[in-house]
CSV table of C-alpha atoms in Angstrom, one decimal:
chain,number,residue,atom,x,y,z
R,1,MET,CA,94.2,-13.9,-71.2
R,2,TRP,CA,92.4,-17.0,-69.9
R,3,ARG,CA,92.3,-15.6,-66.4
R,4,LYS,CA,90.6,-12.4,-67.6
R,5,PHE,CA,88.1,-14.4,-69.6
R,6,LEU,CA,87.3,-16.6,-66.6
R,7,CYS,CA,86.8,-13.6,-64.3
R,8,ILE,CA,84.4,-12.0,-66.8
R,9,LEU,CA,82.5,-15.2,-67.1
R,10,LEU,CA,82.2,-15.5,-63.3
R,11,ILE,CA,80.9,-11.9,-63.0
R,12,ILE,CA,78.3,-12.5,-65.6
R,13,SER,CA,77.2,-15.7,-63.9
R,14,LEU,CA,76.7,-13.9,-60.6
R,15,THR,CA,74.3,-11.5,-62.2
R,16,LEU,CA,72.1,-14.4,-63.3
R,17,LEU,CA,71.9,-16.0,-59.9
R,18,THR,CA,68.7,-15.3,-57.9
R,19,GLY,CA,70.2,-16.0,-54.5
R,20,CYS,CA,68.0,-16.4,-51.4
R,21,TRP,CA,65.8,-13.3,-51.8
R,22,SER,CA,62.6,-15.3,-50.9
R,23,ARG,CA,64.1,-17.4,-48.1
R,24,LYS,CA,62.0,-18.2,-45.0
R,25,GLU,CA,63.7,-19.1,-41.8
R,26,LEU,CA,62.1,-21.9,-39.9
R,27,ASN,CA,62.4,-20.0,-36.6
R,28,ASP,CA,60.2,-17.3,-38.1
R,29,LEU,CA,57.4,-19.6,-39.3
R,30,ALA,CA,54.4,-21.2,-37.7
R,31,LEU,CA,53.7,-24.5,-39.4
R,32,VAL,CA,49.9,-24.8,-40.1
R,33,MET,CA,48.9,-28.5,-40.1
R,34,ALA,CA,45.2,-28.1,-40.5
R,35,LEU,CA,42.9,-25.4,-41.8
R,36,GLY,CA,39.2,-25.1,-40.8
R,37,ILE,CA,36.7,-22.7,-42.4
R,38,ASP,CA,33.2,-21.9,-41.1
R,39,LEU,CA,30.4,-19.4,-42.0
R,40,ASP,CA,30.2,-16.3,-39.9
R,41,PRO,CA,27.9,-13.2,-40.0
R,42,GLY,CA,31.1,-11.2,-40.7
R,43,GLY,CA,32.1,-13.5,-43.6
R,44,TYR,CA,34.3,-16.5,-42.7
R,45,ALA,CA,35.7,-17.8,-39.4
R,46,VAL,CA,39.0,-19.4,-40.2
R,47,THR,CA,40.8,-21.7,-37.7
R,48,VAL,CA,44.4,-22.9,-38.1
R,49,GLN,CA,45.9,-25.7,-36.2
R,50,VAL,CA,49.6,-24.8,-35.7
R,51,MET,CA,52.3,-27.2,-34.5
R,52,ASN,CA,53.9,-26.3,-31.2
R,53,PRO,CA,57.5,-27.3,-31.9
R,54,GLY,CA,58.5,-27.4,-28.2
R,55,GLU,CA,55.8,-29.8,-27.2
R,56,ALA,CA,55.2,-31.9,-30.3
R,57,GLY,CA,57.8,-34.5,-29.4
R,58,ASN,CA,55.8,-35.9,-26.5
R,59,GLN,CA,52.2,-37.1,-26.5
R,60,LYS,CA,51.8,-35.9,-23.0
R,61,GLY,CA,52.8,-32.4,-24.1
R,62,GLY,CA,56.5,-32.2,-23.3
R,63,SER,CA,58.2,-31.3,-20.1
R,64,SER,CA,56.1,-28.1,-19.6
R,65,GLY,CA,52.9,-30.0,-19.8
R,66,GLY,CA,51.7,-28.0,-22.9
R,67,VAL,CA,49.7,-29.3,-25.9
R,68,PRO,CA,51.5,-30.3,-29.2
R,69,VAL,CA,49.4,-27.9,-31.2
R,70,VAL,CA,47.8,-24.5,-30.8
R,71,THR,CA,44.7,-23.2,-32.6
R,72,TYR,CA,44.1,-19.7,-33.7
R,73,GLN,CA,40.9,-18.2,-35.1
R,74,ALA,CA,40.0,-15.0,-36.8
R,75,ILE,CA,37.0,-13.6,-38.8
R,76,GLY,CA,37.3,-11.9,-42.1
R,77,ARG,CA,35.2,-11.0,-45.1
R,78,THR,CA,37.4,-13.4,-47.1
R,79,VAL,CA,39.7,-16.3,-46.1
R,80,PRO,CA,42.9,-14.4,-46.8
R,81,ASP,CA,41.5,-11.5,-44.9
R,82,ALA,CA,40.9,-13.7,-41.8
R,83,LEU,CA,44.4,-15.2,-42.1
R,84,GLN,CA,46.0,-11.7,-42.2
R,85,ARG,CA,44.0,-10.6,-39.1
R,86,MET,CA,45.3,-13.8,-37.4
R,87,LEU,CA,48.8,-12.3,-37.4
R,88,SER,CA,47.8,-10.0,-34.6
R,89,MET,CA,47.7,-13.1,-32.4
R,90,THR,CA,50.4,-15.4,-33.7
R,91,PRO,CA,54.0,-14.9,-32.8
R,92,ARG,CA,55.2,-16.1,-36.2
R,93,MET,CA,54.2,-15.9,-39.8
R,94,LEU,CA,51.7,-18.6,-40.8
R,95,TYR,CA,53.2,-21.2,-43.3
R,96,LEU,CA,50.5,-23.1,-45.2
R,97,ALA,CA,52.6,-25.5,-47.2
R,98,HIS,CA,52.4,-28.4,-44.7
R,99,ILE,CA,48.6,-28.6,-44.4
R,100,ARG,CA,47.3,-32.2,-44.1
R,101,VAL,CA,43.6,-31.6,-44.0
R,102,LEU,CA,41.1,-28.8,-44.8
R,103,VAL,CA,37.9,-29.1,-42.8
R,104,ILE,CA,34.8,-27.2,-43.9
R,105,GLY,CA,31.9,-26.6,-41.6
R,106,GLU,CA,28.5,-28.1,-42.7
R,107,ALA,CA,26.8,-24.8,-42.8
R,108,LEU,CA,29.4,-23.4,-45.2
R,109,ALA,CA,29.3,-26.6,-47.3
R,110,ARG,CA,25.6,-26.3,-47.8
R,111,ARG,CA,25.9,-22.7,-48.9
R,112,GLY,CA,28.7,-23.5,-51.4
R,113,VAL,CA,32.5,-24.0,-51.3
R,114,SER,CA,33.6,-22.5,-54.6
R,115,ASP,CA,34.6,-19.1,-53.1
R,116,VAL,CA,36.7,-20.8,-50.4
R,117,LEU,CA,38.3,-23.2,-52.8
R,118,ASP,CA,39.2,-20.3,-55.2
R,119,PHE,CA,41.6,-18.9,-52.6
R,120,ILE,CA,43.0,-22.4,-51.7
R,121,SER,CA,43.6,-23.2,-55.4
R,122,ARG,CA,45.0,-19.7,-56.2
R,123,ASN,CA,47.5,-19.7,-53.3
R,124,HIS,CA,50.9,-20.8,-54.7
R,125,GLU,CA,52.1,-21.7,-51.2
R,126,LEU,CA,49.6,-24.5,-50.8
R,127,ARG,CA,50.1,-28.0,-52.2
R,128,THR,CA,47.1,-30.1,-53.5
R,129,ASP,CA,47.8,-33.4,-51.8
R,130,PHE,CA,45.8,-32.6,-48.5
R,131,PHE,CA,42.4,-34.1,-47.9
R,132,LEU,CA,39.1,-32.2,-47.9
R,133,LEU,CA,36.6,-33.0,-45.1
R,134,VAL,CA,33.1,-31.8,-44.0
R,135,ALA,CA,32.3,-31.4,-40.3
R,136,LYS,CA,29.0,-33.2,-40.1
R,137,GLU,CA,26.5,-31.3,-37.9
R,138,SER,CA,29.4,-29.3,-36.5
R,139,ARG,CA,31.7,-26.4,-37.1
R,140,ALA,CA,35.2,-27.0,-38.5
R,141,SER,CA,36.7,-25.2,-35.5
R,142,LYS,CA,35.3,-27.8,-33.1
R,143,ILE,CA,37.0,-30.6,-35.0
R,144,LEU,CA,40.4,-28.9,-34.9
R,145,GLU,CA,40.3,-28.3,-31.2
R,146,ILE,CA,40.3,-32.1,-30.3
R,147,ILE,CA,43.5,-33.7,-29.0
R,148,THR,CA,43.7,-37.2,-30.4
R,149,PRO,CA,45.6,-40.4,-29.2
R,150,PHE,CA,48.4,-42.2,-31.1
R,151,GLU,CA,49.4,-39.3,-33.3
R,152,HIS,CA,50.8,-36.3,-31.4
R,153,ILE,CA,49.5,-33.9,-34.1
R,154,PRO,CA,45.7,-34.1,-34.5
R,155,ALA,CA,46.0,-33.2,-38.2
R,156,ASN,CA,48.3,-36.1,-38.8
R,157,SER,CA,45.8,-38.4,-37.0
R,158,LEU,CA,43.0,-37.2,-39.3
R,159,TYR,CA,45.2,-37.7,-42.4
R,160,SER,CA,46.3,-41.2,-41.4
R,161,SER,CA,42.8,-42.3,-40.4
R,162,ILE,CA,41.5,-41.3,-43.8
R,163,LEU,CA,44.2,-43.4,-45.5
R,164,VAL,CA,43.6,-46.4,-43.3
R,165,SER,CA,39.8,-46.3,-43.3
R,166,HIS,CA,39.6,-45.8,-47.1
R,167,LYS,CA,41.9,-48.7,-47.8
R,168,LYS,CA,40.5,-51.2,-45.3
R,169,TRP,CA,36.9,-50.1,-44.7
R,170,ALA,CA,35.9,-48.4,-48.0
R,171,ALA,CA,33.2,-46.3,-46.5
R,172,THR,CA,35.1,-43.0,-46.6
R,173,GLY,CA,36.3,-40.7,-49.4
R,174,LYS,CA,40.0,-40.0,-50.0
R,175,VAL,CA,39.4,-36.7,-51.8
R,176,THR,CA,42.1,-34.2,-52.5
R,177,LEU,CA,41.7,-30.6,-53.6
R,178,GLN,CA,42.6,-31.4,-57.2
R,179,GLN,CA,40.2,-34.4,-57.4
R,180,PHE,CA,37.3,-32.3,-56.0
R,181,ILE,CA,37.9,-29.4,-58.5
R,182,THR,CA,38.2,-31.8,-61.4
R,183,GLU,CA,34.8,-33.4,-60.7
R,184,LEU,CA,33.4,-29.9,-60.1
R,185,GLU,CA,34.4,-28.7,-63.5
R,186,ARG,CA,33.2,-31.8,-65.4
R,187,GLY,CA,29.7,-31.6,-66.9
R,188,GLY,CA,28.8,-35.2,-66.3
R,189,SER,CA,29.6,-35.8,-62.6
R,190,ASN,CA,29.4,-34.2,-59.2
R,191,PRO,CA,32.0,-34.3,-56.4
R,192,VAL,CA,32.0,-35.9,-53.0
R,193,MET,CA,33.9,-35.3,-49.7
R,194,SER,CA,34.5,-37.5,-46.7
R,195,GLY,CA,32.7,-36.5,-43.5
R,196,VAL,CA,34.0,-36.3,-39.9
R,197,GLN,CA,32.1,-35.8,-36.6
R,198,LEU,CA,32.7,-35.7,-32.9
R,199,ASN,CA,31.8,-38.6,-30.6
R,200,GLY,CA,31.7,-38.1,-26.9
R,201,ASP,CA,32.3,-35.2,-24.5
R,202,ARG,CA,32.7,-32.2,-26.8
R,203,GLN,CA,33.6,-29.8,-24.0
R,204,ASN,CA,36.8,-31.4,-22.7
R,205,GLY,CA,38.2,-32.8,-26.0
R,206,GLY,CA,40.7,-30.0,-26.3
R,207,SER,CA,42.6,-30.9,-23.2
R,208,VAL,CA,45.6,-33.2,-22.9
R,209,ASN,CA,43.5,-35.1,-20.3
R,210,ASN,CA,41.5,-36.4,-23.2
R,211,VAL,CA,44.3,-38.8,-24.1
R,212,ASP,CA,45.4,-39.6,-20.5
R,213,THR,CA,42.8,-42.3,-20.1
R,214,ILE,CA,42.4,-45.8,-21.7
R,215,SER,CA,39.2,-44.7,-23.3
R,216,PRO,CA,39.4,-41.0,-24.5
R,217,LYS,CA,36.3,-39.0,-23.7
R,218,THR,CA,36.2,-37.4,-27.1
R,219,MET,CA,37.0,-39.0,-30.4
R,220,ILE,CA,36.9,-37.9,-34.0
R,221,GLU,CA,35.2,-40.4,-36.2
R,222,HIS,CA,34.4,-40.6,-39.9
R,223,ALA,CA,30.8,-40.0,-40.9
R,224,GLY,CA,30.4,-41.4,-44.4
R,225,ILE,CA,30.4,-39.5,-47.6
R,226,ALA,CA,29.0,-36.0,-48.2
R,227,VAL,CA,27.1,-35.6,-51.5
R,228,PHE,CA,27.6,-32.4,-53.5
R,229,LYS,CA,25.5,-31.0,-56.3
R,230,LYS,CA,28.0,-28.7,-58.0
R,231,ASP,CA,29.7,-26.9,-55.1
R,232,LYS,CA,26.9,-27.3,-52.5
R,233,LEU,CA,26.4,-30.1,-50.0
R,234,VAL,CA,23.0,-31.6,-50.5
R,235,GLY,CA,23.1,-34.7,-48.1
R,236,TRP,CA,24.9,-37.6,-46.6
R,237,LEU,CA,25.4,-41.3,-47.4
R,238,ASP,CA,25.5,-43.9,-44.7
R,239,GLU,CA,27.9,-46.8,-44.7
R,240,PRO,CA,26.2,-48.9,-47.4
R,241,GLY,CA,25.7,-45.9,-49.6
R,242,SER,CA,29.3,-44.8,-49.1
R,243,LYS,CA,30.7,-48.2,-50.0
R,244,THR,CA,28.5,-48.2,-53.1
R,245,VAL,CA,30.1,-45.0,-54.3
R,246,ASN,CA,33.6,-46.4,-53.8
R,247,TYR,CA,32.6,-49.7,-55.6
R,248,VAL,CA,31.3,-47.8,-58.6
R,249,LEU,CA,34.3,-45.5,-58.7
R,250,ASP,CA,36.7,-48.4,-58.4
R,251,GLU,CA,38.1,-47.1,-55.1
R,252,VAL,CA,37.7,-50.3,-53.0
R,253,ASP,CA,41.0,-51.9,-51.9
R,254,SER,CA,39.6,-54.0,-49.1
R,255,THR,CA,36.5,-54.2,-46.9
R,256,VAL,CA,34.2,-56.7,-45.1
R,257,SER,CA,30.9,-58.2,-46.0
R,258,ASN,CA,28.4,-60.5,-44.5
R,259,GLU,CA,25.9,-63.0,-46.0
R,260,HIS,CA,23.3,-65.5,-44.7
R,261,SER,CA,24.9,-68.9,-45.3
R,262,PRO,CA,22.9,-71.8,-46.8
R,263,GLY,CA,23.2,-73.7,-43.5
R,264,GLY,CA,21.8,-70.9,-41.4
R,265,GLY,CA,23.6,-68.1,-39.5
R,266,LEU,CA,26.0,-65.6,-41.0
R,267,ALA,CA,29.1,-66.0,-43.1
R,268,GLY,CA,31.7,-63.2,-42.9
R,269,PHE,CA,34.1,-62.3,-45.7
R,270,ILE,CA,36.9,-59.9,-46.4
R,271,ILE,CA,37.1,-58.4,-49.8
R,272,THR,CA,40.7,-58.7,-51.1
R,273,ARG,CA,40.3,-57.3,-54.6
R,274,SER,CA,37.6,-55.3,-56.4
R,275,ASP,CA,37.5,-54.1,-60.0
R,276,SER,CA,34.6,-52.2,-61.5
R,277,ASN,CA,33.8,-51.2,-65.0
R,278,LEU,CA,31.1,-48.8,-66.1
R,279,ASP,CA,29.4,-49.5,-69.5
R,280,VAL,CA,26.7,-47.5,-71.3
R,281,ARG,CA,24.5,-48.5,-74.2
R,282,LEU,CA,21.4,-47.3,-75.9
R,283,ASP,CA,18.1,-49.0,-75.5
R,284,ALA,CA,15.4,-49.5,-78.2
R,285,GLN,CA,14.2,-45.9,-77.8
R,286,GLY,CA,17.8,-44.5,-78.0
R,287,LYS,CA,18.0,-43.7,-74.3
R,288,PRO,CA,21.2,-44.4,-72.4
R,289,GLU,CA,21.3,-47.4,-70.0
R,290,PHE,CA,24.2,-48.0,-67.7
R,291,THR,CA,25.7,-51.3,-66.3
R,292,VAL,CA,28.1,-51.5,-63.5
R,293,ARG,CA,30.2,-54.7,-63.6
R,294,LEU,CA,32.0,-55.8,-60.5
R,295,ASN,CA,34.7,-58.5,-60.3
R,296,ILE,CA,35.4,-59.3,-56.6
R,297,GLU,CA,37.7,-61.7,-54.8
R,298,ALA,CA,37.0,-62.5,-51.2
R,299,ASN,CA,38.2,-64.7,-48.3
R,300,LEU,CA,35.9,-66.5,-45.9
R,301,THR,CA,36.6,-65.2,-42.4
R,302,THR,CA,33.9,-66.6,-40.1
R,303,ILE,CA,30.9,-68.9,-40.1
R,304,GLN,CA,28.2,-68.6,-37.5
R,305,GLY,CA,26.1,-71.7,-37.9
R,306,LYS,CA,26.4,-75.0,-39.8
R,307,LEU,CA,27.8,-75.4,-43.2
R,308,ASN,CA,29.4,-78.3,-45.0
R,309,LEU,CA,32.4,-76.8,-46.6
R,310,ASN,CA,33.6,-80.2,-47.9
R,311,ASN,CA,30.9,-79.9,-50.5
R,312,PRO,CA,31.9,-77.6,-53.3
R,313,ALA,CA,28.2,-76.7,-53.9
R,314,SER,CA,28.2,-74.9,-50.5
R,315,ILE,CA,30.8,-72.5,-51.7
R,316,GLU,CA,28.9,-72.0,-55.0
R,317,ASP,CA,25.7,-71.3,-53.1
R,318,ILE,CA,27.5,-68.7,-50.9
R,319,GLN,CA,29.0,-67.0,-54.0
R,320,ARG,CA,25.6,-66.9,-55.7
R,321,ASN,CA,24.0,-65.4,-52.7
R,322,LEU,CA,26.7,-62.8,-52.3
R,323,GLU,CA,26.3,-61.8,-56.0
R,324,GLN,CA,22.6,-61.4,-55.7
R,325,ASP,CA,23.0,-59.4,-52.5
R,326,TYR,CA,25.5,-57.1,-54.1
R,327,ASP,CA,23.4,-56.6,-57.2
R,328,LEU,CA,20.3,-55.7,-55.1
R,329,SER,CA,22.1,-53.6,-52.5
R,330,LEU,CA,24.1,-51.5,-54.9
R,331,THR,CA,21.2,-51.0,-57.3
R,332,GLN,CA,19.0,-49.8,-54.4
R,333,ASN,CA,21.7,-47.4,-53.1
R,334,ILE,CA,22.3,-45.9,-56.6
R,335,ARG,CA,18.6,-45.5,-57.0
R,336,GLU,CA,18.4,-43.7,-53.7
R,337,VAL,CA,21.0,-41.2,-54.8
R,338,GLN,CA,19.2,-40.7,-58.0
R,339,GLN,CA,15.8,-40.0,-56.5
R,340,LYS,CA,16.8,-38.3,-53.3
R,341,TYR,CA,19.6,-36.0,-54.4
R,342,GLY,CA,19.7,-36.1,-58.2
R,343,ALA,CA,23.5,-35.7,-58.0
R,344,ASP,CA,25.6,-37.8,-60.4
R,345,ILE,CA,28.4,-38.6,-58.0
R,346,PHE,CA,29.1,-41.9,-59.9
R,347,GLY,CA,30.3,-40.3,-63.2
R,348,PHE,CA,27.5,-41.8,-65.4
R,349,GLY,CA,27.2,-38.6,-67.4
R,350,GLU,CA,31.0,-38.5,-68.0
R,351,ALA,CA,30.8,-42.2,-69.3
R,352,LEU,CA,28.0,-41.1,-71.7
R,353,HIS,CA,30.0,-38.2,-72.8
R,354,ARG,CA,33.0,-40.4,-73.6
R,355,LYS,CA,31.1,-43.0,-75.6
R,356,TYR,CA,28.4,-40.9,-77.2
R,357,PRO,CA,29.7,-37.3,-77.5
R,358,ARG,CA,27.0,-36.2,-79.9
R,359,LEU,CA,24.2,-37.7,-77.9
R,360,TRP,CA,25.7,-36.1,-74.8
R,361,ARG,CA,25.1,-32.6,-76.3
R,362,THR,CA,21.3,-33.2,-76.0
R,363,TYR,CA,21.6,-34.3,-72.3
R,364,ARG,CA,24.3,-31.9,-71.1
R,365,GLU,CA,22.2,-28.9,-70.1
R,366,ASN,CA,19.6,-31.0,-68.2
R,367,TRP,CA,21.6,-34.0,-67.1
R,368,GLU,CA,20.6,-33.7,-63.5
R,369,ASP,CA,17.0,-34.2,-64.4
R,370,SER,CA,17.8,-37.1,-66.8
R,371,PHE,CA,20.0,-38.7,-64.2
R,372,ARG,CA,17.1,-39.2,-61.9
R,373,THR,CA,15.4,-41.6,-64.3
R,374,VAL,CA,18.1,-43.4,-66.2
R,375,LYS,CA,18.2,-47.1,-65.8
R,376,VAL,CA,21.2,-48.6,-63.9
R,377,ASN,CA,22.0,-52.3,-63.7
R,378,VAL,CA,24.6,-53.9,-61.4
R,379,ARG,CA,26.2,-57.2,-62.4
R,380,SER,CA,28.6,-58.8,-59.8
R,381,LYS,CA,31.0,-61.7,-60.2
R,382,ILE,CA,32.3,-62.9,-56.8
R,383,VAL,CA,34.9,-65.6,-56.3
R,384,ILE,CA,35.8,-67.0,-52.9
R,385,GLN,CA,39.6,-67.7,-52.9
R,386,ARG,CA,40.2,-69.0,-49.4
R,387,ILE,CA,38.2,-70.5,-46.6
R,388,GLY,CA,40.7,-70.3,-43.8
R,389,SER,CA,42.9,-72.7,-41.7
R,390,ILE,CA,39.9,-74.9,-40.8
R,391,ILE,CA,37.2,-76.4,-43.0
R,392,GLN,CA,34.1,-77.1,-40.9
R,393,PRO,CA,32.6,-74.5,-38.6
R,394,LEU,CA,33.7,-75.0,-34.9
R,395,LYS,CA,30.0,-75.1,-33.8
R,396,GLN,CA,29.3,-78.0,-36.2
R,397,GLU,CA,32.4,-79.9,-35.1
R,398,ILE,CA,31.5,-79.5,-31.4
R,399,GLU,CA,27.9,-80.7,-31.9
R,400,GLU,CA,29.0,-83.7,-33.9
R,401,LYS,CA,31.3,-85.0,-31.1
């Protein structure tokens, strides 16, 4: 009796199992590591950077002397149309789940990226943890054709460099698809992307010879932050402006700074911690006024000149000068974004929405115009934690002997 019951139970269980109907064999797949999309008269020019499994294990390209990746390009009226047309060239099915970066050509970014991101967001095969980049003054295809040093896969090099530069330099944006779409859908903020550009000989960067020399002839470097108004690129921020964005958004882990020391010359610092807080209040006329409060910890790294560090007043003077410099610099950079682009990439409108939801209703429709004229204050508090292994500057000690 029990045996019959067990057999029936097993048969019923088998009918509920899905099996491997959707399996994909690795030998049948081409792993796409990076995706590039450009404008084209026929619609979109889509470029994929596919890992070459037989050559990816050696930076020189393996025993056959090939390259670790291969790029394919096709043109279609839509992005999926171009990807389907690409199958006439690729020996395997394209697999998009391992994409590390999505590079968008500047011309396409200026026209608008919503149509492109609709496919990227809708495709169930794609994850949302890859980074979005804009190819500054270039096409995305040119970026993906460059062979890079250190990392065998150029897409991995781009991905890693974004992580490192964002954490230690703070002048780039670590923007994922989900972050960009979230900012795009909010009414009180505009999104940003990190930019990349080519430096050097653009013609020979796609050859393995590019990494056979001590100094590669072609390099991919970060190009600041791209400012978007809704889904369209409207301009670029240089290093100070990019750092300002990350300071306000509380995205600074570590970076460097310089300040004229009271004894003459320059004093260099490394920022070890930065916390920001955005506050909004209403002035006497009932208009919103914003205050960005920064709490920063820094270590002294170098002194070029003379400065008596035995005197605590010297450290206080440096801190005071740094605070004044930060307040002035960040205020000017914010004002430039307000006047030049009118794109609220700092989230001031969202802060107003959270604190004064009823007042926000009167600003929501025309916030871009109001953002240009709202008053923004920056208040910095900087503490120098360490001055290094020596006290007095070497130059001062040498001259005193």
